[in-house]
Each structure stands twice: as structure tokens, then as C-alpha cells.
Amino acid sequence: MSLRPGSAAAWEVPELGPSLGRLTDAPSFPGSRSAGSGLDDIRLRLVTSVFELAGAGRSYAAAGDPDGAMAALNRGAWLAVWERTVSAAAERLARTANTRLAAAATESHYPAGGLRHLLLTADDTRAVAARLGAGGGAFVAALDELEQTVHAADSTGKVPLPEVWQSALTAAARRLEAAWLALEAGAAEEGRRFEREIHRVHSWRRPLWPLWALTLLVLGVATYLGLVLGGYVPVPPALRGLAEFWWTRW
């Protein structure tokens, strides 16, 4: 597609920071229990990636190349950044859960075979990522609208109005903030689910009934032998030799 370049001023990439809202908040202080505090570094990498896309778009726009500006900030670029973020968050949650499950199992002497069934696998991590990314529907819809501004120009052979494209960009940034907040809420829910499993493993105690059963068996055998050797009950043939040996010694 060949688009007629507009002026550098007309194709200026808007400042996306204000539209990103709470995504640009400073990291939580150490020990914070706020939702998403354990994902701050991932959130800030997401913001950095968005700013890098915007920086590349500004370079093209300043050169009077709207094609390049739109390509740098197209649907695929935004979506790739989001998918990397979701994947990183899911891997962080799974790794943390597995570490804590293993520590709880060590403390409670939980059976190793049972622990293997509880640890999250790669498939489990992908399932977590799917749940975390489910809240990004509005963001993906905003990316579709952004892409439509380019497709509309492709079908008419005209450059889309810069204002329309800029509005679509800021809308995508706002929806990205909402998607991240939904991801944080999903991460908190996943954490609560993992916490229940960790608590169950930590509070596990080895069953006592085998020990009691063995104790009762030993006591029963000892009592029976005492009665046999004391002459209180008939001596069975299998114990005749033991009984005679015992009696001759006493």
C-alpha cells in the first residue's frame, strides 16, 4: 500500500503515557500486599515496550512516513507485547506456586508422588495464561479498530485522517490499562487458588492408623504368647517347641 505522507506535525504520535493510566504507577514498596505487587517488573516492562513502539512510530512520523508510523504501532505489534506480558505473568505465578508447594511439602513431609501431581506443568502454565488473558477482550477489540483505520485507507487508497488514527492509538492504550487491571485481578484469583493447595500440603500429616494398627497387632501377639507360655490357653502345635524351651528354662 502506498499512502500519501502527511506533514510531520499531522502524523505526530500522541503521548500515550496519560492514556496508560495506572500502568505507569511507580513500583509497590517491598512487602506490599496490593494486587499485582509481585508483577510490578512485568508491568513496567509492558509500559517500556509500549513506549518503544511509540518511539519507533515517532521516528517514522517525523520523517514524513505515515506508512512506517502505522506499521510500528499496528495491531500485531501491540498484540505481541501483550501476549509476552501475559505469558511472563503466568510463568511467574506458576514458578512461585511450585516453589511454595515444594517448600510446604518439605516441611510437612508430604509424599513425593502426591507432590508431583500438584506441581504446575507447562500445560498448566498455558492454561493460567489463557485465564489471565481473558480480560483483554476490550483491548483486542480496540486493536481491531486501530487496524480498521489502516484497512479503510487500503481500500480507498487514501491516508486515514491523522486524528482518527491518533484517537485509535489512545483508545488502545486505555484498553491496555483495563486489560492489565483485569490480569492483576485474575492473578490474585489464581494466587488464592494456589494458596489453598499450599495450605493443604503444609497442613498434611502422615496418617496414624498404620502405626496404631501395628501397635495393636504387636500387643495382641504379645498377650497371646504370654497366655500360651503361662499355661492359660492350650499350646498350638506351631508353638509347642517354643513353649517347651521356655518351660525348661524356667
CSV table of C-alpha atoms in Angstrom, one decimal:
chain,number,residue,atom,x,y,z
A,1,MET,CA,0.0,0.0,0.0
A,2,SER,CA,1.3,3.4,-0.9
A,3,LEU,CA,0.0,6.2,1.3
A,4,ARG,CA,0.4,9.9,0.7
A,5,PRO,CA,2.6,11.1,3.5
A,6,GLY,CA,1.2,14.0,5.5
A,7,SER,CA,3.2,16.6,7.4
A,8,ALA,CA,5.3,15.5,10.4
A,9,ALA,CA,3.1,17.6,12.7
A,10,ALA,CA,-0.1,16.0,11.4
A,11,TRP,CA,1.3,12.5,11.9
A,12,GLU,CA,2.7,13.1,15.3
A,13,VAL,CA,2.3,10.0,17.6
A,14,PRO,CA,0.3,11.1,20.6
A,15,GLU,CA,1.7,10.9,24.1
A,16,LEU,CA,0.4,7.5,25.4
A,17,GLY,CA,1.5,7.8,29.0
A,18,PRO,CA,-1.6,9.6,30.2
A,19,SER,CA,-3.8,7.0,28.5
A,20,LEU,CA,-1.9,4.1,30.1
A,21,GLY,CA,-3.2,5.4,33.5
A,22,ARG,CA,-2.2,3.2,36.4
A,23,LEU,CA,0.1,1.1,34.2
A,24,THR,CA,2.7,3.8,34.7
A,25,ASP,CA,2.5,3.9,38.5
A,26,ALA,CA,5.7,3.5,40.5
A,27,PRO,CA,6.6,0.0,41.8
A,28,SER,CA,5.0,-1.0,45.0
A,29,PHE,CA,7.1,-0.8,48.1
A,30,PRO,CA,8.7,-4.0,49.3
A,31,GLY,CA,6.4,-6.2,51.3
A,32,SER,CA,3.3,-4.6,49.8
A,33,ARG,CA,0.2,-6.9,49.7
A,34,SER,CA,-1.5,-4.9,47.0
A,35,ALA,CA,-2.9,-6.8,44.0
A,36,GLY,CA,-0.2,-7.2,41.3
A,37,SER,CA,2.6,-6.0,43.6
A,38,GLY,CA,4.5,-9.2,42.6
A,39,LEU,CA,4.2,-8.4,38.9
A,40,ASP,CA,5.5,-4.8,39.0
A,41,ASP,CA,8.5,-5.5,36.9
A,42,ILE,CA,6.4,-7.2,34.3
A,43,ARG,CA,4.0,-4.2,34.2
A,44,LEU,CA,6.9,-1.8,33.8
A,45,ARG,CA,8.4,-3.9,31.0
A,46,LEU,CA,5.0,-3.7,29.3
A,47,VAL,CA,5.0,0.1,29.6
A,48,THR,CA,8.6,0.2,28.3
A,49,SER,CA,7.6,-1.9,25.3
A,50,VAL,CA,4.7,0.4,24.5
A,51,PHE,CA,6.9,3.5,24.7
A,52,GLU,CA,9.4,1.8,22.4
A,53,LEU,CA,6.7,1.2,19.9
A,54,ALA,CA,5.7,4.8,20.2
A,55,GLY,CA,9.3,6.0,19.8
A,56,ALA,CA,9.7,4.0,16.6
A,57,GLY,CA,6.4,5.4,15.3
A,58,ARG,CA,7.5,8.9,16.1
A,59,SER,CA,10.7,8.4,14.1
A,60,TYR,CA,8.7,7.4,11.0
A,61,ALA,CA,6.2,10.2,11.5
A,62,ALA,CA,9.0,12.8,11.9
A,63,ALA,CA,10.4,11.5,8.6
A,64,GLY,CA,7.0,12.1,6.9
A,65,ASP,CA,6.4,8.3,6.6
A,66,PRO,CA,2.8,7.5,7.8
A,67,ASP,CA,3.1,4.0,6.5
A,68,GLY,CA,6.1,3.3,8.8
A,69,ALA,CA,4.4,5.1,11.7
A,70,MET,CA,1.3,3.0,11.4
A,71,ALA,CA,3.3,-0.2,10.9
A,72,ALA,CA,5.3,0.4,14.0
A,73,LEU,CA,2.1,0.8,16.1
A,74,ASN,CA,-0.1,-1.7,14.3
A,75,ARG,CA,-2.3,-4.4,15.8
A,76,GLY,CA,0.4,-7.1,15.6
A,77,ALA,CA,3.0,-5.0,17.4
A,78,TRP,CA,0.6,-4.2,20.3
A,79,LEU,CA,-0.7,-7.7,20.5
A,80,ALA,CA,2.8,-9.2,20.6
A,81,VAL,CA,3.7,-7.0,23.5
A,82,TRP,CA,0.5,-8.0,25.4
A,83,GLU,CA,1.0,-11.7,24.8
A,84,ARG,CA,4.5,-11.6,26.1
A,85,THR,CA,3.2,-9.9,29.2
A,86,VAL,CA,0.5,-12.4,29.8
A,87,SER,CA,3.0,-15.3,29.3
A,88,ALA,CA,5.5,-13.7,31.6
A,89,ALA,CA,2.9,-13.2,34.3
A,90,ALA,CA,1.6,-16.8,34.0
A,91,GLU,CA,5.2,-18.2,34.3
A,92,ARG,CA,5.8,-16.0,37.3
A,93,LEU,CA,2.7,-17.3,39.1
A,94,ALA,CA,3.4,-20.9,38.2
A,95,ARG,CA,7.0,-20.7,39.3
A,96,THR,CA,6.1,-19.1,42.6
A,97,ALA,CA,3.3,-21.6,43.2
A,98,ASN,CA,5.7,-24.6,42.5
A,99,THR,CA,8.4,-23.1,44.8
A,100,ARG,CA,6.0,-22.7,47.7
A,101,LEU,CA,4.4,-26.1,47.1
A,102,ALA,CA,7.8,-27.7,47.3
A,103,ALA,CA,8.7,-25.8,50.4
A,104,ALA,CA,5.4,-26.8,52.1
A,105,ALA,CA,5.9,-30.4,51.1
A,106,THR,CA,9.3,-30.5,52.6
A,107,GLU,CA,8.1,-29.1,55.9
A,108,SER,CA,5.1,-31.4,56.2
A,109,HIS,CA,6.9,-34.5,54.7
A,110,TYR,CA,4.2,-34.7,52.0
A,111,PRO,CA,4.6,-37.7,49.8
A,112,ALA,CA,6.8,-37.0,46.8
A,113,GLY,CA,4.4,-38.9,44.5
A,114,GLY,CA,1.5,-36.7,45.6
A,115,LEU,CA,3.5,-33.5,45.2
A,116,ARG,CA,4.4,-34.4,41.6
A,117,HIS,CA,0.7,-34.3,40.7
A,118,LEU,CA,0.2,-30.9,42.3
A,119,LEU,CA,3.2,-29.1,40.7
A,120,LEU,CA,2.2,-27.0,37.7
A,121,THR,CA,3.3,-28.2,34.3
A,122,ALA,CA,3.9,-26.4,31.1
A,123,ASP,CA,0.3,-27.2,30.1
A,124,ASP,CA,-1.0,-25.8,33.4
A,125,THR,CA,1.0,-22.6,32.9
A,126,ARG,CA,-0.5,-22.2,29.4
A,127,ALA,CA,-4.0,-22.6,31.0
A,128,VAL,CA,-3.1,-19.9,33.6
A,129,ALA,CA,-2.0,-17.6,30.8
A,130,ALA,CA,-5.3,-18.2,29.0
A,131,ARG,CA,-7.3,-17.2,32.1
A,132,LEU,CA,-5.1,-14.2,32.7
A,133,GLY,CA,-5.5,-13.0,29.1
A,134,ALA,CA,-9.3,-13.5,29.1
A,135,GLY,CA,-9.7,-9.9,30.5
A,136,GLY,CA,-8.1,-8.4,27.4
A,137,GLY,CA,-11.1,-8.7,25.1
A,138,ALA,CA,-11.8,-5.0,25.1
A,139,PHE,CA,-8.1,-4.3,24.4
A,140,VAL,CA,-8.1,-6.7,21.4
A,141,ALA,CA,-11.3,-5.0,20.1
A,142,ALA,CA,-9.5,-1.6,20.3
A,143,LEU,CA,-6.7,-3.1,18.3
A,144,ASP,CA,-9.2,-4.3,15.7
A,145,GLU,CA,-10.5,-0.7,15.4
A,146,LEU,CA,-6.9,0.5,15.1
A,147,GLU,CA,-6.3,-1.9,12.3
A,148,GLN,CA,-9.5,-0.9,10.6
A,149,THR,CA,-8.2,2.6,10.2
A,150,VAL,CA,-5.4,1.2,8.0
A,151,HIS,CA,-7.6,-1.2,6.1
A,152,ALA,CA,-10.0,1.6,5.4
A,153,ALA,CA,-7.2,3.5,3.8
A,154,ASP,CA,-6.1,0.5,1.9
A,155,SER,CA,-9.5,0.0,0.3
A,156,THR,CA,-9.9,3.7,-0.6
A,157,GLY,CA,-6.3,4.5,-1.5
A,158,LYS,CA,-6.4,7.4,0.9
A,159,VAL,CA,-4.5,8.2,4.0
A,160,PRO,CA,-6.7,7.9,7.1
A,161,LEU,CA,-7.2,11.2,8.9
A,162,PRO,CA,-4.3,11.5,11.4
A,163,GLU,CA,-6.8,12.4,14.1
A,164,VAL,CA,-8.7,9.1,13.6
A,165,TRP,CA,-5.5,7.1,13.9
A,166,GLN,CA,-4.3,9.0,16.9
A,167,SER,CA,-7.7,8.5,18.6
A,168,ALA,CA,-7.5,4.8,17.9
A,169,LEU,CA,-4.0,4.7,19.4
A,170,THR,CA,-5.0,6.4,22.7
A,171,ALA,CA,-8.1,4.2,22.9
A,172,ALA,CA,-5.9,1.1,22.6
A,173,ALA,CA,-3.7,2.5,25.4
A,174,ARG,CA,-6.7,3.0,27.6
A,175,ARG,CA,-7.9,-0.5,26.9
A,176,LEU,CA,-4.4,-1.8,27.7
A,177,GLU,CA,-4.7,-0.4,31.2
A,178,ALA,CA,-8.0,-2.1,31.7
A,179,ALA,CA,-6.6,-5.4,30.4
A,180,TRP,CA,-3.7,-5.2,32.8
A,181,LEU,CA,-6.1,-4.4,35.7
A,182,ALA,CA,-8.1,-7.5,34.7
A,183,LEU,CA,-4.9,-9.5,34.6
A,184,GLU,CA,-4.0,-8.4,38.1
A,185,ALA,CA,-7.4,-9.4,39.3
A,186,GLY,CA,-7.0,-12.8,37.6
A,187,ALA,CA,-3.6,-13.2,39.1
A,188,ALA,CA,-5.0,-12.5,42.6
A,189,GLU,CA,-7.7,-15.2,42.0
A,190,GLU,CA,-5.0,-17.7,40.8
A,191,GLY,CA,-3.0,-16.9,43.9
A,192,ARG,CA,-5.9,-17.6,46.2
A,193,ARG,CA,-6.4,-20.9,44.4
A,194,PHE,CA,-2.8,-21.8,44.8
A,195,GLU,CA,-2.8,-20.7,48.4
A,196,ARG,CA,-5.5,-23.3,49.2
A,197,GLU,CA,-3.4,-26.0,47.7
A,198,ILE,CA,-0.3,-24.8,49.5
A,199,HIS,CA,-2.1,-24.7,52.8
A,200,ARG,CA,-3.4,-28.2,52.3
A,201,VAL,CA,0.1,-29.5,51.6
A,202,HIS,CA,1.5,-27.6,54.5
A,203,SER,CA,-1.1,-28.9,57.0
A,204,TRP,CA,-0.8,-32.5,55.8
A,205,ARG,CA,0.2,-35.0,58.4
A,206,ARG,CA,1.1,-38.6,58.0
A,207,PRO,CA,-1.9,-40.9,58.8
A,208,LEU,CA,-1.6,-42.5,62.3
A,209,TRP,CA,-3.8,-45.5,61.7
A,210,PRO,CA,-1.0,-47.8,60.3
A,211,LEU,CA,1.0,-47.1,63.5
A,212,TRP,CA,-1.9,-47.8,65.7
A,213,ALA,CA,-2.7,-51.0,63.8
A,214,LEU,CA,0.8,-52.2,64.1
A,215,THR,CA,0.8,-51.4,67.8
A,216,LEU,CA,-2.4,-53.3,68.4
A,217,LEU,CA,-1.1,-56.2,66.4
A,218,VAL,CA,2.1,-56.4,68.5
A,219,LEU,CA,0.2,-56.1,71.7
A,220,GLY,CA,-2.2,-58.8,70.6
A,221,VAL,CA,0.6,-61.2,69.7
A,222,ALA,CA,2.5,-60.5,72.9
A,223,THR,CA,-0.7,-61.0,75.0
A,224,TYR,CA,-1.4,-64.3,73.3
A,225,LEU,CA,2.2,-65.5,73.7
A,226,GLY,CA,2.0,-64.6,77.4
A,227,LEU,CA,-1.2,-66.6,77.8
A,228,VAL,CA,0.3,-69.6,76.0
A,229,LEU,CA,3.6,-69.6,77.8
A,230,GLY,CA,1.8,-69.0,81.1
A,231,GLY,CA,-0.3,-72.1,80.5
A,232,TYR,CA,-3.6,-70.3,80.5
A,233,VAL,CA,-4.5,-71.4,77.0
A,234,PRO,CA,-3.7,-74.6,75.0
A,235,VAL,CA,-0.4,-74.6,73.2
A,236,PRO,CA,-0.9,-74.7,69.4
A,237,PRO,CA,1.4,-77.2,67.6
A,238,ALA,CA,3.3,-74.4,65.9
A,239,LEU,CA,4.4,-73.0,69.3
A,240,ARG,CA,5.0,-76.4,71.0
A,241,GLY,CA,8.8,-76.2,70.6
A,242,LEU,CA,8.9,-72.6,71.9
A,243,ALA,CA,6.7,-73.4,74.9
A,244,GLU,CA,8.8,-76.4,75.9
A,245,PHE,CA,12.0,-74.4,75.5
A,246,TRP,CA,10.6,-71.7,77.7
A,247,TRP,CA,9.3,-74.0,80.3
A,248,THR,CA,12.6,-75.9,80.6
A,249,ARG,CA,14.4,-72.6,81.2
A,250,TRP,CA,12.0,-71.7,84.0
